[in-house]
Short mmCIF file of C-alpha atoms in Angstrom, two decimals:
data_model
loop_
_atom_site.label_atom_id
_atom_site.label_comp_id
_atom_site.label_asym_id
_atom_site.label_seq_id
_atom_site.Cartn_x
_atom_site.Cartn_y
_atom_site.Cartn_z
CA MET G 1 -37.07 4.73 -0.80
CA CYS G 2 -33.25 4.63 -0.93
CA GLU G 3 -33.10 7.11 -3.81
CA GLU G 4 -35.51 9.44 -2.03
CA ARG G 5 -33.40 9.55 1.13
CA ILE G 6 -30.20 10.05 -0.84
CA ARG G 7 -31.85 12.82 -2.87
CA LYS G 8 -32.94 14.57 0.32
CA ARG G 9 -29.42 14.42 1.71
CA ILE G 10 -27.81 15.67 -1.52
CA ARG G 11 -30.31 18.51 -1.79
CA SER G 12 -29.52 19.60 1.77
CA HIS G 13 -25.97 20.44 0.69
CA ASP G 14 -27.00 22.26 -2.53
CA PRO G 15 -23.88 20.98 -4.35
CA ASP G 16 -22.52 22.01 -7.73
CA VAL G 17 -21.10 18.54 -8.30
CA VAL G 18 -21.39 15.04 -6.76
CA ILE G 19 -18.48 12.58 -6.61
CA SER G 20 -18.76 8.88 -5.79
CA VAL G 21 -15.81 6.89 -4.42
CA HIS G 22 -17.76 3.74 -3.50
CA PRO G 23 -19.29 1.05 -5.74
CA LEU G 24 -22.63 1.13 -3.90
CA MET G 25 -22.97 4.90 -4.29
CA ASN G 26 -23.58 5.14 -8.02
CA GLY G 27 -26.98 3.92 -9.22
CA ALA G 28 -29.32 5.55 -6.68
CA PRO G 29 -27.22 8.74 -6.26
CA GLN G 30 -27.11 9.25 -10.02
CA ALA G 31 -30.89 8.90 -10.22
CA ALA G 32 -31.21 11.38 -7.37
CA CYS G 33 -28.96 13.87 -9.12
CA ARG G 34 -30.99 13.61 -12.33
CA ARG G 35 -34.20 14.37 -10.44
CA ILE G 36 -32.63 17.29 -8.57
CA SER G 37 -31.32 18.65 -11.87
CA ALA G 38 -34.76 18.38 -13.47
CA GLU G 39 -36.43 20.08 -10.51
CA ASN G 40 -33.89 22.92 -10.31
CA GLY G 41 -33.51 23.43 -14.02
CA ARG G 42 -29.70 23.29 -13.85
CA PRO G 43 -27.18 20.50 -14.38
CA LEU G 44 -25.78 18.56 -11.43
CA PRO G 45 -22.83 16.59 -12.86
CA PHE G 46 -21.94 13.25 -11.29
CA PHE G 47 -18.40 11.83 -11.28
CA THR G 48 -17.10 8.42 -10.19
CA VAL G 49 -13.59 7.74 -8.90
CA VAL G 50 -12.97 3.98 -9.04
CA THR G 51 -10.68 3.05 -6.16
CA ASP G 52 -9.73 -0.44 -7.36
CA LEU G 53 -6.61 -1.38 -9.33
CA GLY G 54 -7.07 -4.75 -10.97
CA SER G 55 -10.65 -5.90 -10.41
CA ALA G 56 -13.89 -4.08 -9.73
CA HIS G 57 -17.56 -4.83 -9.04
CA CYS G 58 -20.05 -4.03 -11.79
CA THR G 59 -21.84 -1.53 -9.51
CA TRP G 60 -18.94 0.89 -10.05
CA PHE G 61 -19.85 1.45 -13.68
CA SER G 62 -22.49 3.56 -15.36
CA LYS G 63 -22.39 5.21 -18.76
CA LYS G 64 -24.47 8.12 -17.44
CA VAL G 65 -21.64 9.67 -15.42
CA GLU G 66 -20.01 12.93 -16.47
CA LYS G 67 -16.58 11.32 -16.15
CA MET G 68 -15.13 8.20 -14.57
CA PHE G 69 -11.58 8.21 -13.19
CA ILE G 70 -9.83 4.85 -13.27
CA ALA G 71 -6.48 3.50 -12.06
CA SER G 72 -5.46 1.00 -14.74
CA GLU G 73 -6.04 -0.24 -18.27
CA LYS G 74 -7.60 -3.38 -16.83
CA ILE G 75 -10.26 -1.30 -15.10
CA ARG G 76 -10.87 0.50 -18.39
CA ARG G 77 -11.63 -2.82 -20.07
CA ILE G 78 -13.96 -3.83 -17.23
CA ALA G 79 -15.77 -0.47 -17.35
CA LYS G 80 -16.40 -0.81 -21.07
CA ALA G 81 -17.49 -4.44 -20.84
CA ARG G 82 -19.69 -4.26 -17.71
CA GLY G 83 -20.92 -0.69 -17.75
CA ARG G 84 -20.63 0.18 -21.42
CA VAL G 85 -18.90 3.37 -20.36
CA PRO G 86 -17.70 5.20 -23.52
CA ASP G 87 -14.00 5.90 -23.97
CA GLU G 88 -14.44 9.67 -23.85
CA LYS G 89 -15.77 9.44 -20.29
CA LEU G 90 -12.95 7.22 -18.98
CA ILE G 91 -9.94 9.07 -17.58
CA LEU G 92 -6.84 7.02 -16.71
CA SER G 93 -5.77 9.00 -13.67
CA GLY G 94 -4.23 6.42 -11.35
CA LEU G 95 -5.43 5.75 -7.82
CA PRO G 96 -5.78 8.85 -5.62
CA ILE G 97 -3.50 8.79 -2.56
CA ARG G 98 -2.50 11.31 0.10
CA HIS G 99 -0.75 14.50 -1.01
CA GLU G 100 2.29 13.68 1.15
CA PHE G 101 3.25 10.98 -1.34
CA ALA G 102 3.32 13.49 -4.19
CA VAL G 103 5.65 15.67 -2.13
CA ARG G 104 7.89 12.73 -1.24
CA ALA G 105 7.94 11.40 -4.80
CA LYS G 106 9.08 14.76 -6.17
CA ARG G 107 11.89 15.06 -3.62
CA LEU G 108 12.95 11.42 -3.98
CA GLY G 109 12.92 11.18 -7.75
CA ASP G 110 14.45 7.85 -8.79
CA ARG G 111 15.48 6.07 -5.58
CA THR G 112 18.12 4.09 -7.51
CA THR G 113 20.14 7.24 -8.34
CA ASP G 114 22.67 9.04 -6.17
CA GLY G 115 20.17 11.84 -5.57
CA GLY G 116 17.47 9.37 -4.57
CA ARG G 117 19.80 7.60 -2.16
CA ARG G 118 20.82 10.91 -0.59
CA TYR G 119 17.20 11.83 0.01
CA GLN G 120 16.44 8.38 1.42
CA ARG G 121 19.37 8.79 3.79
CA SER G 122 18.06 12.17 4.99
CA VAL G 123 14.62 10.65 5.66
CA ARG G 124 16.22 7.81 7.62
CA LEU G 125 18.12 10.32 9.73
CA ALA G 126 14.89 12.23 10.42
CA LEU G 127 13.22 8.99 11.54
CA ASP G 128 16.24 7.99 13.64
CA LEU G 129 16.79 4.89 11.50
CA PRO G 130 20.12 3.35 10.46
CA CYS G 131 21.58 5.04 7.39
CA GLU G 132 23.51 1.94 6.37
CA GLY G 133 22.09 -1.47 5.55
CA LYS G 134 18.69 -2.38 4.18
CA ILE G 135 15.25 -1.64 5.64
CA VAL G 136 12.23 -3.90 5.18
CA LEU G 137 8.83 -2.43 6.02
CA LEU G 138 6.15 -4.90 7.13
CA MET G 139 2.54 -3.68 7.23
CA GLY G 140 -0.80 -5.29 7.96
CA GLY G 141 -3.19 -2.35 7.82
CA GLY G 142 -4.45 -0.24 10.71
CA GLU G 143 -5.23 -3.34 12.77
CA GLY G 144 -1.86 -4.99 12.15
CA VAL G 145 -3.38 -8.14 10.67
CA SER G 146 -1.73 -10.81 8.48
CA LEU G 147 1.63 -10.43 10.24
CA GLU G 148 1.86 -13.78 12.00
CA ASN G 149 5.19 -15.61 11.65
CA ILE G 150 6.60 -13.23 9.06
CA PRO G 151 8.93 -11.18 11.33
CA THR G 152 10.54 -14.33 12.72
CA ALA G 153 10.93 -15.89 9.28
CA LEU G 154 12.54 -12.70 7.96
CA PHE G 155 14.91 -12.44 10.91
CA SER G 156 16.02 -16.05 10.58
CA GLN G 157 16.53 -15.79 6.80
CA PHE G 158 18.52 -12.56 7.04
CA CYS G 159 20.71 -14.17 9.70
CA GLN G 160 21.31 -17.13 7.43
CA ASP G 161 22.12 -14.92 4.43
CA ARG G 162 24.14 -12.48 6.57
CA ILE G 163 22.37 -9.34 5.34
CA ASN G 164 22.35 -6.22 7.50
CA VAL G 165 18.66 -5.33 7.79
CA THR G 166 16.30 -3.33 9.97
CA ILE G 167 12.83 -4.90 9.99
CA ILE G 168 10.16 -2.29 10.72
CA VAL G 169 6.81 -3.80 11.68
CA ILE G 170 3.82 -1.44 11.59
CA CYS G 171 1.51 -3.08 14.12
CA GLY G 172 -1.20 -0.42 13.91
CA ARG G 173 -3.67 -0.76 16.76
CA ASN G 174 -2.55 -4.33 17.45
CA ALA G 175 -0.88 -3.55 20.80
CA ARG G 176 -0.57 -7.24 21.67
CA LEU G 177 1.50 -7.96 18.56
CA ARG G 178 3.76 -4.97 19.17
CA GLN G 179 4.41 -6.00 22.77
CA ARG G 180 5.21 -9.57 21.77
CA LEU G 181 7.73 -8.30 19.23
CA LEU G 182 9.26 -5.97 21.81
CA ASP G 183 9.54 -8.82 24.33
CA CYS G 184 10.98 -11.31 21.87
CA ASP G 185 14.50 -12.62 22.61
CA TRP G 186 15.88 -12.12 19.12
CA ASP G 187 19.36 -13.24 20.15
CA SER G 188 17.91 -16.68 20.83
CA VAL G 189 16.29 -16.69 17.40
CA ARG G 190 19.63 -15.70 15.89
CA SER G 191 21.57 -18.44 17.63
CA GLY G 192 19.09 -21.08 16.52
CA LEU G 193 18.61 -22.31 20.07
CA LEU G 194 14.85 -22.04 19.75
CA LYS G 195 13.04 -24.46 17.47
CA PHE G 196 9.32 -24.27 16.81
CA PRO G 197 6.78 -25.34 14.17
CA ALA G 198 6.69 -23.09 11.11
CA ARG G 199 3.05 -22.20 11.58
CA THR G 200 3.22 -21.41 15.29
CA PHE G 201 3.38 -17.71 16.01
CA PHE G 202 6.03 -16.93 18.62
CA PRO G 203 6.16 -19.77 21.18
CA SER G 204 6.06 -18.76 24.81
CA SER G 205 9.67 -19.87 25.31
CA LEU G 206 10.71 -17.12 22.95
CA PHE G 207 9.75 -14.50 25.51
CA VAL G 208 11.65 -15.92 28.47
CA PRO G 209 14.78 -13.79 28.98
CA ALA G 210 17.67 -15.89 27.79
CA LYS G 211 21.38 -15.57 28.37
CA ILE G 212 23.44 -17.18 25.65
CA SER G 213 26.76 -18.24 27.04
CA ALA G 214 29.83 -17.67 24.90
CA GLY G 215 31.85 -19.90 27.16
CA GLY G 216 32.49 -23.61 26.99
CA ALA G 217 35.42 -25.57 25.72
CA GLY G 218 36.81 -26.90 22.50
CA ALA G 219 34.80 -26.86 19.29
CA ALA G 220 31.64 -25.42 20.88
CA SER G 221 33.51 -22.30 22.03
CA ASN G 222 35.23 -21.85 18.67
CA THR G 223 31.92 -22.19 16.82
CA THR G 224 30.28 -19.57 19.02
CA GLU G 225 33.12 -17.08 18.50
CA ALA G 226 33.14 -17.64 14.73
CA PHE G 227 29.37 -17.10 14.66
CA LYS G 228 29.72 -13.81 16.56
CA GLU G 229 32.35 -12.50 14.17
CA SER G 230 30.38 -13.31 11.00
CA ARG G 231 26.85 -12.50 12.05
CA ALA G 232 24.86 -9.75 10.36
CA GLU G 233 23.43 -6.72 12.10
CA ILE G 234 19.67 -7.31 12.17
CA SER G 235 17.13 -5.50 14.30
CA VAL G 236 13.35 -5.56 14.63
CA LEU G 237 11.53 -2.28 15.23
CA PRO G 238 7.82 -2.75 16.08
CA LEU G 239 5.76 0.44 15.80
CA GLY G 240 2.13 1.19 16.60
CA PHE G 241 -0.18 3.32 14.48
CA VAL G 242 1.82 5.83 12.42
CA THR G 243 0.61 8.85 10.45
CA ASN G 244 3.77 9.38 8.38
CA ILE G 245 3.83 6.13 6.46
CA ASP G 246 5.04 8.08 3.42
CA ALA G 247 8.33 8.74 5.22
CA TYR G 248 8.74 5.09 6.22
CA MET G 249 8.10 3.96 2.64
CA VAL G 250 10.78 6.32 1.35
CA ALA G 251 13.20 5.09 4.02
CA SER G 252 12.59 1.42 3.18
CA ASP G 253 13.96 -0.82 0.43
CA VAL G 254 11.12 -3.39 0.32
CA LEU G 255 7.52 -3.35 1.50
CA ILE G 256 5.70 -6.49 2.69
CA SER G 257 1.91 -6.08 2.89
CA LYS G 258 -1.52 -7.39 2.03
CA ALA G 259 -2.90 -6.47 -1.39
CA GLY G 260 -4.79 -3.29 -0.49
CA PRO G 261 -5.09 -0.96 -3.51
CA GLY G 262 -4.13 2.16 -1.55
CA THR G 263 -0.98 0.59 -0.12
CA ILE G 264 0.07 -0.68 -3.55
CA ALA G 265 -0.48 2.75 -5.12
CA GLU G 266 1.49 4.43 -2.32
CA ALA G 267 4.42 2.05 -2.75
CA ALA G 268 4.47 2.57 -6.51
CA ALA G 269 4.41 6.34 -6.05
CA VAL G 270 7.80 6.22 -4.30
CA GLY G 271 9.27 3.36 -6.36
CA LEU G 272 9.11 0.81 -3.56
CA PRO G 273 9.13 -2.92 -4.48
CA ILE G 274 6.36 -4.86 -2.75
CA MET G 275 5.89 -8.43 -1.57
CA LEU G 276 2.19 -9.24 -1.26
CA THR G 277 1.19 -11.81 1.34
CA SER G 278 -2.63 -12.01 1.24
CA TYR G 279 -5.74 -10.51 -0.34
CA LEU G 280 -9.47 -10.29 0.21
CA PRO G 281 -11.12 -12.75 -2.22
CA GLY G 282 -12.83 -10.96 -5.08
CA GLN G 283 -12.22 -7.42 -3.89
CA GLU G 284 -8.40 -7.49 -3.85
CA GLU G 285 -7.51 -10.47 -6.02
CA GLY G 286 -7.03 -8.31 -9.10
CA ASN G 287 -4.60 -6.10 -7.21
CA VAL G 288 -2.19 -9.03 -7.00
CA ASP G 289 -2.36 -9.42 -10.79
CA PHE G 290 -1.70 -5.69 -11.18
CA VAL G 291 1.55 -5.92 -9.21
CA LEU G 292 2.71 -9.12 -10.91
CA GLU G 293 1.92 -7.89 -14.42
CA SER G 294 3.58 -4.55 -13.68
CA LYS G 295 6.70 -6.41 -12.49
CA PHE G 296 7.34 -4.46 -9.31
CA GLY G 297 6.65 -7.20 -6.81
CA SER G 298 5.68 -10.77 -6.07
CA TYR G 299 3.13 -12.80 -4.13
CA GLN G 300 3.84 -15.43 -1.51
CA GLU G 301 1.71 -16.72 1.36
CA ASP G 302 4.16 -18.93 3.25
CA PRO G 303 6.37 -16.91 5.66
CA THR G 304 9.44 -18.97 4.78
CA GLN G 305 8.97 -18.35 1.06
CA ILE G 306 8.31 -14.66 1.72
CA ALA G 307 11.56 -14.39 3.65
CA ARG G 308 13.59 -16.27 1.04
CA GLU G 309 12.39 -14.18 -1.88
CA VAL G 310 12.74 -10.84 -0.07
CA SER G 311 16.24 -11.83 1.03
CA SER G 312 17.14 -12.72 -2.55
CA TRP G 313 16.00 -9.23 -3.64
CA LEU G 314 18.11 -7.54 -0.99
CA GLY G 315 21.14 -9.59 -2.02
CA ASP G 316 20.75 -8.70 -5.71
CA PRO G 317 21.17 -4.94 -6.38
CA ASP G 318 20.22 -5.30 -10.06
CA LYS G 319 16.97 -7.08 -9.19
CA LEU G 320 16.08 -4.51 -6.55
CA CYS G 321 16.81 -1.70 -9.01
CA SER G 322 14.63 -3.32 -11.68
CA LEU G 323 11.72 -3.75 -9.27
CA SER G 324 12.02 -0.15 -8.08
CA LYS G 325 12.08 1.31 -11.60
CA ALA G 326 9.03 -0.76 -12.55
CA ALA G 327 7.19 0.51 -9.46
CA LYS G 328 8.00 4.10 -10.32
CA ARG G 329 6.74 3.64 -13.89
CA HIS G 330 3.36 2.60 -12.53
CA GLY G 331 3.19 5.20 -9.76
CA THR G 332 0.81 8.14 -10.00
CA PRO G 333 1.62 10.31 -6.96
CA ARG G 334 -0.38 13.30 -8.27
CA ALA G 335 -3.53 11.35 -9.12
CA ALA G 336 -5.67 13.00 -6.41
CA ALA G 337 -4.64 16.52 -7.44
CA ASN G 338 -5.17 15.80 -11.15
CA ILE G 339 -8.63 14.34 -10.49
CA ALA G 340 -9.60 17.38 -8.40
CA ILE G 341 -8.41 19.76 -11.12
CA ASP G 342 -10.28 17.87 -13.85
CA ILE G 343 -13.52 17.79 -11.86
CA GLY G 344 -13.12 21.47 -10.98
CA ASP G 345 -12.60 22.46 -14.62
CA SER G 346 -15.64 20.44 -15.71
CA THR G 347 -17.79 21.98 -13.00
CA LEU G 348 -16.73 25.51 -13.94
CA ARG G 349 -17.65 24.84 -17.58
CA TRP G 350 -21.12 23.71 -16.50
CA LYS G 351 -21.55 26.85 -14.39
CA GLU G 352 -20.46 29.04 -17.31
CA ILE G 353 -23.00 27.36 -19.58
CA GLN G 354 -25.70 27.83 -16.96
CA GLU G 355 -24.87 31.52 -16.44
CA ALA G 356 -24.81 32.12 -20.20
CA GLU G 357 -28.36 30.79 -20.46
#
């Protein structure tokens, strides 16, 4: 029944080629394509683009595809073991991402070079971001999930380490989170006047307008003045849903995010080190291994540990450079274009064979 309905839908479009980008759209669609091909007396090639980086469900893989585009050597091994897909059908293309990243990657080049830094500076200017200091980009997907406690932990750690940082938080459609970040009295966080449990997200006292007095007598006054003179410039910029995330990734020095394959591939495309904070069991677990084995990021779940490690990166130029170069080595910004060209060439060859007959 499922194959019949899929076949009817495919036939309604009269396609020259069918491409699957979902693990559940392989078995039945391939069977449908074979039946349509037999009925029409002409080939209907079927391609699969595997959109996972480090782990993948067995339903992705079939040896009957025309070609299968994969994002890593680990996926190649899985495809051969679980689907018995022959080597000649497996194309190591990288994960397809938006064309804007290919454009940005070409203009940026190596972000650790003078040319890369000049381009990053121009992007920051265009986004009205500080040209000096570091920028940390914090993302939780379109819904702004998995961001609890992390902004506060980052702010506190950067204060302690005296690093000039702008923390950009992409809240997506999570308007409540964005408003809470906007309302937060960060000066009180900086001064250490507010104490709260590590796993409590933004206590209500944090949002009561506070005036920190610089007055007083004796040692208290001297301590306050010394703190003011030595403190780092740190700001938190909460944003809603953005459509130019490619620009923000170029402008940033470190990305903090969940282990989504698309986000990881986008970061690698522009040489951006990444701190992973969570993953979906099964589906995204292998993506964490991909980043760790490729040496362009780390994984931490505890906000305090996240903040400490990211701060250590920002304070170590050699480490940050090493992470960025590793990310760039594993980036494939033109994967989508290369896949489209390959599929187009294959389809044209099939049409030429058909016309010759």
